[in-house]
mmCIF file of C-alpha atoms and ligand atoms in Angstrom:
data_model
loop_
_atom_site.group_PDB
_atom_site.id
_atom_site.type_symbol
_atom_site.label_atom_id
_atom_site.label_comp_id
_atom_site.label_asym_id
_atom_site.label_seq_id
_atom_site.Cartn_x
_atom_site.Cartn_y
_atom_site.Cartn_z
ATOM 1 C CA MET A 28 180.570 -62.534 -107.730
ATOM 2 C CA LYS A 29 179.062 -65.842 -106.661
ATOM 3 C CA GLY A 30 181.461 -68.553 -105.598
ATOM 4 C CA ILE A 31 181.806 -71.797 -103.724
ATOM 5 C CA VAL A 32 184.130 -71.927 -100.740
ATOM 6 C CA THR A 33 186.836 -74.530 -101.369
ATOM 7 C CA ARG A 34 188.604 -74.234 -98.024
ATOM 8 C CA THR A 35 188.940 -72.030 -94.981
ATOM 9 C CA VAL A 36 192.231 -71.320 -93.260
ATOM 10 C CA GLY A 37 192.743 -69.091 -90.242
ATOM 11 C CA GLY A 38 190.054 -66.517 -90.972
ATOM 12 C CA PHE A 39 190.577 -66.618 -94.724
ATOM 13 C CA PHE A 40 188.194 -68.184 -97.170
ATOM 14 C CA PHE A 41 189.002 -69.459 -100.618
ATOM 15 C CA PRO A 42 185.963 -69.274 -102.880
ATOM 16 C CA ALA A 43 186.108 -70.371 -106.504
ATOM 17 C CA ASP A 44 184.208 -68.819 -109.371
ATOM 18 C CA LYS A 45 182.430 -70.778 -112.100
ATOM 19 C CA GLU A 46 185.681 -71.297 -113.980
ATOM 20 C CA GLN A 47 187.221 -72.714 -110.794
ATOM 21 C CA ASN A 48 189.589 -69.767 -110.334
ATOM 22 C CA ILE A 49 190.247 -69.541 -106.627
ATOM 23 C CA TYR A 50 190.315 -66.239 -104.686
ATOM 24 C CA ARG A 51 191.513 -65.428 -101.191
ATOM 25 C CA THR A 52 188.945 -63.477 -99.232
ATOM 26 C CA GLY A 53 188.105 -62.198 -95.801
ATOM 27 C CA ILE A 54 184.633 -61.794 -94.398
ATOM 28 C CA ARG A 55 182.320 -58.907 -93.502
ATOM 29 C CA GLY A 56 181.749 -58.563 -89.804
ATOM 30 C CA ARG A 57 177.990 -58.799 -90.073
ATOM 31 C CA ILE A 58 178.082 -62.372 -91.330
ATOM 32 C CA ASN A 59 178.033 -64.145 -88.016
ATOM 33 C CA LYS A 60 177.438 -67.658 -89.243
ATOM 34 C CA ARG A 61 180.280 -70.113 -89.679
ATOM 35 C CA ILE A 62 181.258 -70.724 -93.253
ATOM 36 C CA TYR A 63 182.297 -74.173 -94.419
ATOM 37 C CA PRO A 64 183.812 -75.552 -97.591
ATOM 38 C CA GLY A 65 180.928 -76.172 -99.971
ATOM 39 C CA ASP A 66 179.099 -73.006 -98.937
ATOM 40 C CA TYR A 67 177.985 -70.656 -101.692
ATOM 41 C CA VAL A 68 178.908 -67.034 -101.069
ATOM 42 C CA GLU A 69 178.789 -63.659 -102.741
ATOM 43 C CA PHE A 70 182.143 -61.884 -102.700
ATOM 44 C CA LYS A 71 183.610 -58.622 -103.968
ATOM 45 C CA ASN A 72 187.064 -57.026 -103.693
ATOM 46 C CA GLY A 73 188.387 -59.802 -101.482
ATOM 47 C CA ILE A 74 185.466 -59.728 -99.051
ATOM 48 C CA ILE A 75 182.622 -62.202 -98.614
ATOM 49 C CA GLU A 76 179.444 -60.163 -98.410
ATOM 50 C CA LYS A 77 176.771 -62.806 -98.263
ATOM 51 C CA LEU A 78 176.343 -66.447 -97.341
ATOM 52 C CA TYR A 79 173.675 -68.319 -99.276
ATOM 53 C CA PRO A 80 171.429 -70.758 -97.396
ATOM 54 C CA ARG A 81 172.868 -74.264 -97.481
ATOM 55 C CA ASN A 82 171.062 -77.483 -98.336
ATOM 56 C CA ASN A 83 172.905 -79.604 -95.816
ATOM 57 C CA LEU A 84 176.021 -79.818 -93.707
ATOM 58 C CA LEU A 85 177.912 -83.039 -93.345
ATOM 59 C CA ILE A 86 179.522 -83.382 -89.933
ATOM 60 C CA ARG A 87 182.372 -85.646 -90.866
ATOM 61 C CA PRO A 88 184.019 -84.108 -92.769
ATOM 62 C CA GLN A 89 182.447 -80.666 -92.309
ATOM 63 C CA VAL A 90 181.363 -79.829 -95.834
ATOM 64 C CA ALA A 91 178.218 -78.022 -96.917
ATOM 65 C CA ASN A 92 175.961 -78.803 -99.852
ATOM 66 C CA ILE A 93 177.326 -82.275 -100.624
ATOM 67 C CA ASP A 94 174.924 -83.861 -103.044
ATOM 68 C CA GLN A 95 176.628 -87.098 -103.987
ATOM 69 C CA ILE A 96 178.527 -89.751 -102.081
ATOM 70 C CA LEU A 97 180.782 -92.215 -103.841
ATOM 71 C CA ILE A 98 180.877 -95.534 -102.034
ATOM 72 C CA ILE A 99 184.049 -97.244 -103.212
ATOM 73 C CA LEU A 100 184.564 -100.966 -102.794
ATOM 74 C CA SER A 101 187.185 -103.193 -104.370
ATOM 75 C CA THR A 102 186.842 -106.601 -105.983
ATOM 76 C CA ASP A 103 189.821 -107.826 -103.970
ATOM 77 C CA ASN A 104 192.581 -106.585 -101.632
ATOM 78 C CA PRO A 105 190.350 -106.059 -99.698
ATOM 79 C CA PRO A 106 187.340 -107.969 -101.041
ATOM 80 C CA TYR A 107 183.976 -106.206 -100.623
ATOM 81 C CA HIS A 108 181.362 -107.205 -98.082
ATOM 82 C CA LEU A 109 177.764 -106.604 -99.129
ATOM 83 C CA ARG A 110 176.648 -106.272 -95.535
ATOM 84 C CA ASN A 111 179.004 -103.329 -95.197
ATOM 85 C CA LEU A 112 177.738 -101.870 -98.453
ATOM 86 C CA ASP A 113 174.243 -101.992 -96.963
ATOM 87 C CA ARG A 114 175.544 -100.089 -93.946
ATOM 88 C CA PHE A 115 177.222 -97.474 -96.155
ATOM 89 C CA LEU A 116 173.953 -97.060 -98.038
ATOM 90 C CA ILE A 117 171.931 -96.693 -94.846
ATOM 91 C CA VAL A 118 174.187 -93.974 -93.405
ATOM 92 C CA SER A 119 174.256 -92.193 -96.776
ATOM 93 C CA GLU A 120 170.477 -92.287 -97.113
ATOM 94 C CA LYS A 121 170.059 -91.071 -93.538
ATOM 95 C CA ALA A 122 172.370 -88.130 -94.292
ATOM 96 C CA GLY A 123 170.239 -87.320 -97.347
ATOM 97 C CA LEU A 124 173.103 -87.943 -99.762
ATOM 98 C CA ASN A 125 172.731 -89.457 -103.183
ATOM 99 C CA PRO A 126 174.889 -92.604 -103.219
ATOM 100 C CA LEU A 127 176.804 -93.927 -106.176
ATOM 101 C CA ILE A 128 178.350 -97.390 -105.875
ATOM 102 C CA ILE A 129 181.815 -97.818 -107.359
ATOM 103 C CA ILE A 130 183.493 -101.193 -107.693
ATOM 104 C CA ASN A 131 187.222 -100.669 -108.168
ATOM 105 C CA LYS A 132 190.027 -103.051 -109.183
ATOM 106 C CA ILE A 133 188.118 -104.894 -111.887
ATOM 107 C CA ASP A 134 191.551 -105.696 -113.323
ATOM 108 C CA LEU A 135 191.742 -108.336 -110.585
ATOM 109 C CA VAL A 136 188.666 -110.315 -111.689
ATOM 110 C CA GLU A 137 188.475 -112.801 -114.512
ATOM 111 C CA ASN A 138 184.756 -112.759 -115.048
ATOM 112 C CA LEU A 139 183.091 -109.362 -114.784
ATOM 113 C CA GLU A 140 179.618 -110.823 -115.344
ATOM 114 C CA ILE A 141 179.799 -112.974 -112.231
ATOM 115 C CA LEU A 142 180.903 -109.921 -110.259
ATOM 116 C CA GLN A 143 178.063 -107.825 -111.668
ATOM 117 C CA LYS A 144 175.460 -110.331 -110.455
ATOM 118 C CA ASP A 145 176.200 -109.309 -106.876
ATOM 119 C CA PHE A 146 175.180 -105.731 -107.632
ATOM 120 C CA GLN A 147 172.129 -106.247 -109.827
ATOM 121 C CA VAL A 148 169.949 -106.054 -106.753
ATOM 122 C CA TYR A 149 171.288 -102.576 -106.074
ATOM 123 C CA GLU A 150 170.735 -101.436 -109.635
ATOM 124 C CA LYS A 151 167.189 -102.729 -109.480
ATOM 125 C CA ALA A 152 166.700 -100.719 -106.290
ATOM 126 C CA GLY A 153 167.690 -97.614 -108.284
ATOM 127 C CA TYR A 154 171.341 -97.236 -107.338
ATOM 128 C CA ARG A 155 173.912 -96.492 -110.009
ATOM 129 C CA VAL A 156 176.818 -98.929 -110.042
ATOM 130 C CA TYR A 157 180.125 -98.258 -111.786
ATOM 131 C CA TYR A 158 182.839 -100.815 -112.463
ATOM 132 C CA ILE A 159 186.294 -99.318 -112.740
ATOM 133 C CA SER A 160 189.990 -99.984 -112.521
ATOM 134 C CA VAL A 161 191.952 -96.952 -111.436
ATOM 135 C CA LYS A 162 195.142 -98.821 -112.193
ATOM 136 C CA GLY A 163 194.021 -99.860 -115.675
ATOM 137 C CA ARG A 164 192.318 -96.498 -116.256
ATOM 138 C CA ASN A 165 189.166 -98.349 -117.092
ATOM 139 C CA GLY A 166 185.673 -96.887 -116.712
ATOM 140 C CA LEU A 167 186.902 -93.551 -115.372
ATOM 141 C CA GLU A 168 185.555 -91.379 -118.131
ATOM 142 C CA LYS A 169 181.996 -92.591 -117.717
ATOM 143 C CA LEU A 170 182.248 -92.203 -113.963
ATOM 144 C CA CYS A 171 183.634 -88.671 -114.227
ATOM 145 C CA LYS A 172 180.591 -87.598 -116.218
ATOM 146 C CA GLU A 173 178.428 -88.542 -113.230
ATOM 147 C CA LEU A 174 180.522 -86.415 -110.898
ATOM 148 C CA GLN A 175 180.390 -83.234 -112.958
ATOM 149 C CA GLY A 176 178.404 -80.403 -111.497
ATOM 150 C CA HIS A 177 178.143 -82.080 -108.097
ATOM 151 C CA ILE A 178 179.873 -81.706 -104.764
ATOM 152 C CA ASN A 179 181.092 -85.222 -104.111
ATOM 153 C CA VAL A 180 182.530 -87.003 -101.116
ATOM 154 C CA LEU A 181 184.203 -90.402 -101.086
ATOM 155 C CA THR A 182 183.693 -93.200 -98.643
ATOM 156 C CA GLY A 183 184.536 -96.881 -98.460
ATOM 157 C CA PRO A 184 186.816 -99.263 -96.632
ATOM 158 C CA SER A 185 190.521 -98.606 -96.347
ATOM 159 C CA GLY A 186 192.476 -99.986 -99.279
ATOM 160 C CA ALA A 187 189.564 -99.879 -101.733
ATOM 161 C CA GLY A 188 191.314 -97.176 -103.775
ATOM 162 C CA LYS A 189 189.915 -93.835 -102.592
ATOM 163 C CA SER A 190 193.230 -91.948 -102.763
ATOM 164 C CA SER A 191 194.089 -93.553 -106.083
ATOM 165 C CA LEU A 192 190.739 -92.590 -107.570
ATOM 166 C CA LEU A 193 190.978 -89.049 -106.269
ATOM 167 C CA ASN A 194 194.431 -88.656 -107.746
ATOM 168 C CA SER A 195 193.202 -89.755 -111.129
ATOM 169 C CA ILE A 196 190.104 -87.569 -111.335
ATOM 170 C CA ILE A 197 191.040 -84.197 -109.891
ATOM 171 C CA ARG A 198 192.566 -81.433 -111.887
ATOM 172 C CA GLY A 199 196.229 -80.700 -111.265
ATOM 173 C CA ALA A 200 196.336 -83.757 -109.056
ATOM 174 C CA LYS A 201 199.967 -84.542 -109.716
ATOM 175 C CA LEU A 202 201.076 -81.739 -107.434
ATOM 176 C CA GLN A 203 198.864 -82.795 -104.604
ATOM 177 C CA VAL A 204 199.158 -86.569 -104.611
ATOM 178 C CA GLY A 205 201.222 -86.998 -101.457
ATOM 179 C CA GLU A 206 199.200 -84.486 -99.510
ATOM 180 C CA ILE A 207 195.873 -86.023 -100.468
ATOM 181 C CA SER A 208 196.953 -89.556 -99.697
ATOM 182 C CA LYS A 209 198.182 -88.501 -96.284
ATOM 183 C CA LYS A 210 194.914 -86.742 -95.583
ATOM 184 C CA LEU A 211 192.772 -89.627 -96.685
ATOM 185 C CA LYS A 212 194.748 -91.985 -94.486
ATOM 186 C CA ARG A 213 194.493 -89.745 -91.460
ATOM 187 C CA GLY A 214 190.736 -89.686 -91.942
ATOM 188 C CA VAL A 215 188.950 -88.470 -88.860
ATOM 189 C CA HIS A 216 191.676 -86.126 -87.691
ATOM 190 C CA THR A 217 191.485 -83.942 -90.764
ATOM 191 C CA THR A 218 187.858 -82.887 -90.352
ATOM 192 C CA LYS A 219 188.904 -79.312 -89.619
ATOM 193 C CA HIS A 220 190.884 -78.742 -92.764
ATOM 194 C CA VAL A 221 188.809 -80.378 -95.388
ATOM 195 C CA GLN A 222 189.280 -78.978 -98.845
ATOM 196 C CA LEU A 223 187.258 -79.195 -102.029
ATOM 197 C CA LEU A 224 189.291 -80.218 -105.049
ATOM 198 C CA PRO A 225 188.281 -79.293 -108.582
ATOM 199 C CA LEU A 226 187.095 -81.926 -111.035
ATOM 200 C CA ASP A 227 187.339 -81.357 -114.738
ATOM 201 C CA ASN A 228 184.496 -79.111 -115.819
ATOM 202 C CA GLU A 229 182.158 -78.097 -113.054
ATOM 203 C CA GLY A 230 182.256 -80.161 -109.919
ATOM 204 C CA TRP A 231 184.123 -80.736 -106.698
ATOM 205 C CA VAL A 232 185.250 -83.563 -104.493
ATOM 206 C CA ALA A 233 186.195 -83.404 -100.811
ATOM 207 C CA ASP A 234 189.735 -84.533 -100.035
ATOM 208 C CA THR A 235 188.657 -86.307 -96.852
ATOM 209 C CA PRO A 236 186.457 -89.400 -96.774
ATOM 210 C CA GLY A 237 182.996 -89.249 -95.231
ATOM 211 C CA PHE A 238 181.731 -91.587 -92.497
ATOM 212 C CA ASN A 239 184.754 -93.280 -91.063
ATOM 213 C CA SER A 240 182.470 -95.363 -88.953
ATOM 214 C CA LEU A 241 179.704 -97.624 -90.164
ATOM 215 C CA ASP A 242 177.856 -97.148 -86.939
ATOM 216 C CA ILE A 243 174.107 -96.987 -87.544
ATOM 217 C CA SER A 244 173.043 -96.507 -83.917
ATOM 218 C CA HIS A 245 171.882 -92.922 -84.642
ATOM 219 C CA ILE A 246 169.104 -94.374 -86.797
ATOM 220 C CA SER A 247 165.779 -95.232 -85.240
ATOM 221 C CA PRO A 248 164.382 -98.699 -86.039
ATOM 222 C CA ASN A 249 161.183 -97.098 -87.352
ATOM 223 C CA GLU A 250 162.926 -95.126 -90.070
ATOM 224 C CA LEU A 251 165.214 -97.923 -91.221
ATOM 225 C CA SER A 252 162.872 -99.214 -93.918
ATOM 226 C CA PHE A 253 162.866 -95.779 -95.586
ATOM 227 C CA PHE A 254 166.549 -96.294 -96.337
ATOM 228 C CA TYR A 255 165.804 -99.353 -98.485
ATOM 229 C CA PRO A 256 164.508 -97.864 -101.764
ATOM 230 C CA GLU A 257 163.222 -101.231 -102.969
ATOM 231 C CA PHE A 258 160.793 -101.259 -100.011
ATOM 232 C CA TRP A 259 159.194 -97.937 -100.921
ATOM 233 C CA ASP A 260 156.437 -99.423 -103.060
ATOM 234 C CA TYR A 261 155.372 -101.759 -100.279
ATOM 235 C CA HIS A 262 155.788 -100.359 -96.819
ATOM 236 C CA ASN A 263 152.509 -98.418 -96.907
ATOM 237 C CA LYS A 264 150.571 -101.485 -97.937
ATOM 238 C CA CYS A 265 151.098 -103.590 -94.832
ATOM 239 C CA LYS A 266 148.134 -104.688 -92.730
ATOM 240 C CA PHE A 267 149.396 -102.834 -89.675
ATOM 241 C CA ARG A 268 150.322 -99.184 -89.953
ATOM 242 C CA ALA A 269 153.230 -99.521 -87.576
ATOM 243 C CA CYS A 270 154.505 -102.653 -89.290
ATOM 244 C CA SER A 271 158.222 -103.251 -88.685
ATOM 245 C CA HIS A 272 158.327 -105.615 -91.685
ATOM 246 C CA THR A 273 160.090 -108.226 -89.599
ATOM 247 C CA HIS A 274 157.434 -110.584 -88.208
ATOM 248 C CA GLU A 275 153.932 -109.103 -88.557
ATOM 249 C CA PRO A 276 151.163 -110.893 -90.499
ATOM 250 C CA GLY A 277 149.999 -109.175 -93.686
ATOM 251 C CA CYS A 278 153.344 -107.478 -94.277
ATOM 252 C CA ALA A 279 153.605 -106.306 -97.894
ATOM 253 C CA VAL A 280 157.390 -106.035 -97.760
ATOM 254 C CA LYS A 281 157.678 -109.632 -96.617
ATOM 255 C CA LYS A 282 155.263 -110.685 -99.345
ATOM 256 C CA ALA A 283 157.423 -108.933 -101.949
ATOM 257 C CA PHE A 284 160.498 -110.694 -100.651
ATOM 258 C CA LYS A 285 158.707 -114.063 -100.748
ATOM 259 C CA LYS A 286 157.694 -113.401 -104.344
ATOM 260 C CA GLY A 287 161.326 -112.716 -105.163
ATOM 261 C CA ILE A 288 160.754 -109.021 -105.905
ATOM 262 C CA ILE A 289 162.916 -107.937 -102.986
ATOM 263 C CA SER A 290 166.273 -109.650 -102.503
ATOM 264 C CA GLU A 291 166.361 -112.220 -99.715
ATOM 265 C CA ARG A 292 169.834 -111.135 -98.623
ATOM 266 C CA ARG A 293 168.860 -107.452 -98.448
ATOM 267 C CA TYR A 294 165.645 -108.320 -96.575
ATOM 268 C CA ASN A 295 167.495 -110.508 -94.065
ATOM 269 C CA ASN A 296 170.057 -107.763 -93.576
ATOM 270 C CA TYR A 297 167.232 -105.335 -92.940
ATOM 271 C CA CYS A 298 165.830 -107.644 -90.237
ATOM 272 C CA ASN A 299 169.268 -108.029 -88.644
ATOM 273 C CA PHE A 300 169.868 -104.276 -88.609
ATOM 274 C CA TYR A 301 166.346 -103.708 -87.265
ATOM 275 C CA ASN A 302 166.977 -106.091 -84.400
ATOM 276 C CA GLU A 303 170.379 -104.539 -83.773
ATOM 277 C CA LEU A 304 168.740 -101.087 -83.482
ATOM 278 C CA GLN A 305 165.908 -102.400 -81.323
ATOM 279 C CA GLY A 306 168.398 -103.856 -78.874
ATOM 280 C CA GLU A 307 170.162 -100.564 -78.245
HETATM 281 P P1 LIG B 411 192.399 -96.071 -99.943
HETATM 282 O O1 LIG B 411 192.855 -96.608 -98.623
HETATM 283 O O2 LIG B 411 190.945 -96.350 -100.149
HETATM 284 O O3 LIG B 411 192.735 -94.630 -100.150
HETATM 285 O O4 LIG B 411 193.171 -96.933 -101.078
HETATM 286 P P2 LIG B 411 194.456 -96.549 -101.946
HETATM 287 O O5 LIG B 411 194.104 -95.602 -103.027
HETATM 288 O O6 LIG B 411 195.586 -96.180 -101.046
HETATM 289 O O7 LIG B 411 194.765 -97.951 -102.647
HETATM 290 C C1 LIG B 411 195.106 -99.118 -101.909
HETATM 291 C C2 LIG B 411 195.963 -100.008 -102.778
HETATM 292 O O8 LIG B 411 195.207 -100.479 -103.897
HETATM 293 C C3 LIG B 411 197.180 -99.298 -103.368
HETATM 294 O O9 LIG B 411 198.275 -100.176 -103.296
HETATM 295 C C4 LIG B 411 196.773 -99.047 -104.813
HETATM 296 O O10 LIG B 411 197.892 -99.015 -105.678
HETATM 297 C C5 LIG B 411 195.886 -100.227 -105.107
HETATM 298 N N1 LIG B 411 194.926 -99.969 -106.177
HETATM 299 C C6 LIG B 411 194.159 -98.856 -106.337
HETATM 300 N N2 LIG B 411 193.395 -98.955 -107.446
HETATM 301 C C7 LIG B 411 193.655 -100.166 -107.991
HETATM 302 C C8 LIG B 411 193.159 -100.865 -109.152
HETATM 303 O O11 LIG B 411 192.318 -100.385 -109.921
HETATM 304 N N3 LIG B 411 193.660 -102.122 -109.362
HETATM 305 C C9 LIG B 411 194.583 -102.694 -108.552
HETATM 306 N N4 LIG B 411 195.013 -103.917 -108.848
HETATM 307 N N5 LIG B 411 195.078 -102.050 -107.459
HETATM 308 C C10 LIG B 411 194.617 -100.813 -107.190
HETATM 309 ZN ZN1 LIG B 412 155.374 -104.648 -93.241
#
């Protein structure tokens, strides 16, 4: 039977079948690779017989085959910072994850349209943005549809509502609330015991947030522009092949920003990050 490993504990593995029934299994000696939550395996009579090749492995937390990252920000308490959102997007893009931007606590804003203006730039760049209130149970259904069939991981600043969201979207959450909240709060220290939790229908979410640090120093300045999807149409059209898009003449990215096609704030942030990476 094919399954996805939901957690590993002391030599035991807990794969789930398509219906999300979870089994306890051991492993055949000849599989000498480490198995992580998120790995697809073939198992029979309580034994894992085969490990399927994985698409990726996230280091923090250690989960395989993650294909979607939910970046959760809140309208207030704490208020969001777009510069930090840009950092979250850069680390997500670098890790090859598909980011989804979630703005929580819309119950705290009077005018949703004004709020939405801040994120239009991101939608234009191709990112999906969801406005929700976990407390008011607003927007959750639409969001949940996007999570189905994926292996998701949450990220975002502390206090944005990650534990609250998790508790409202996972199946059988009521039993696990305290445990999950504790885990999410402990963050980094739980990397060893990450667990995949079942969403309604097909789909999983890791119970530990990804990227506790917004450090981007592992990114080389030359690849930074690839992590800005709105630059993609332009960065091959610059006069110089090795254009950094910061100061060179004949830069197509800069031209697009001057024409108002690329957001000034995003472009300036790009230049700041580029200089930050150059300096290291
Ligand atoms: P985390 O640190 O990202 O896991 O955030 P939590 O889930 O612990 O939430 C932080 C605080 O925000 C808690 O006091 C929650 O009750 C509160 N909170 C979460 N979602 C909402 C929401 O939609 N609206 C409001 N007003 N508060 C919320
Ligand atoms: Zn350029």
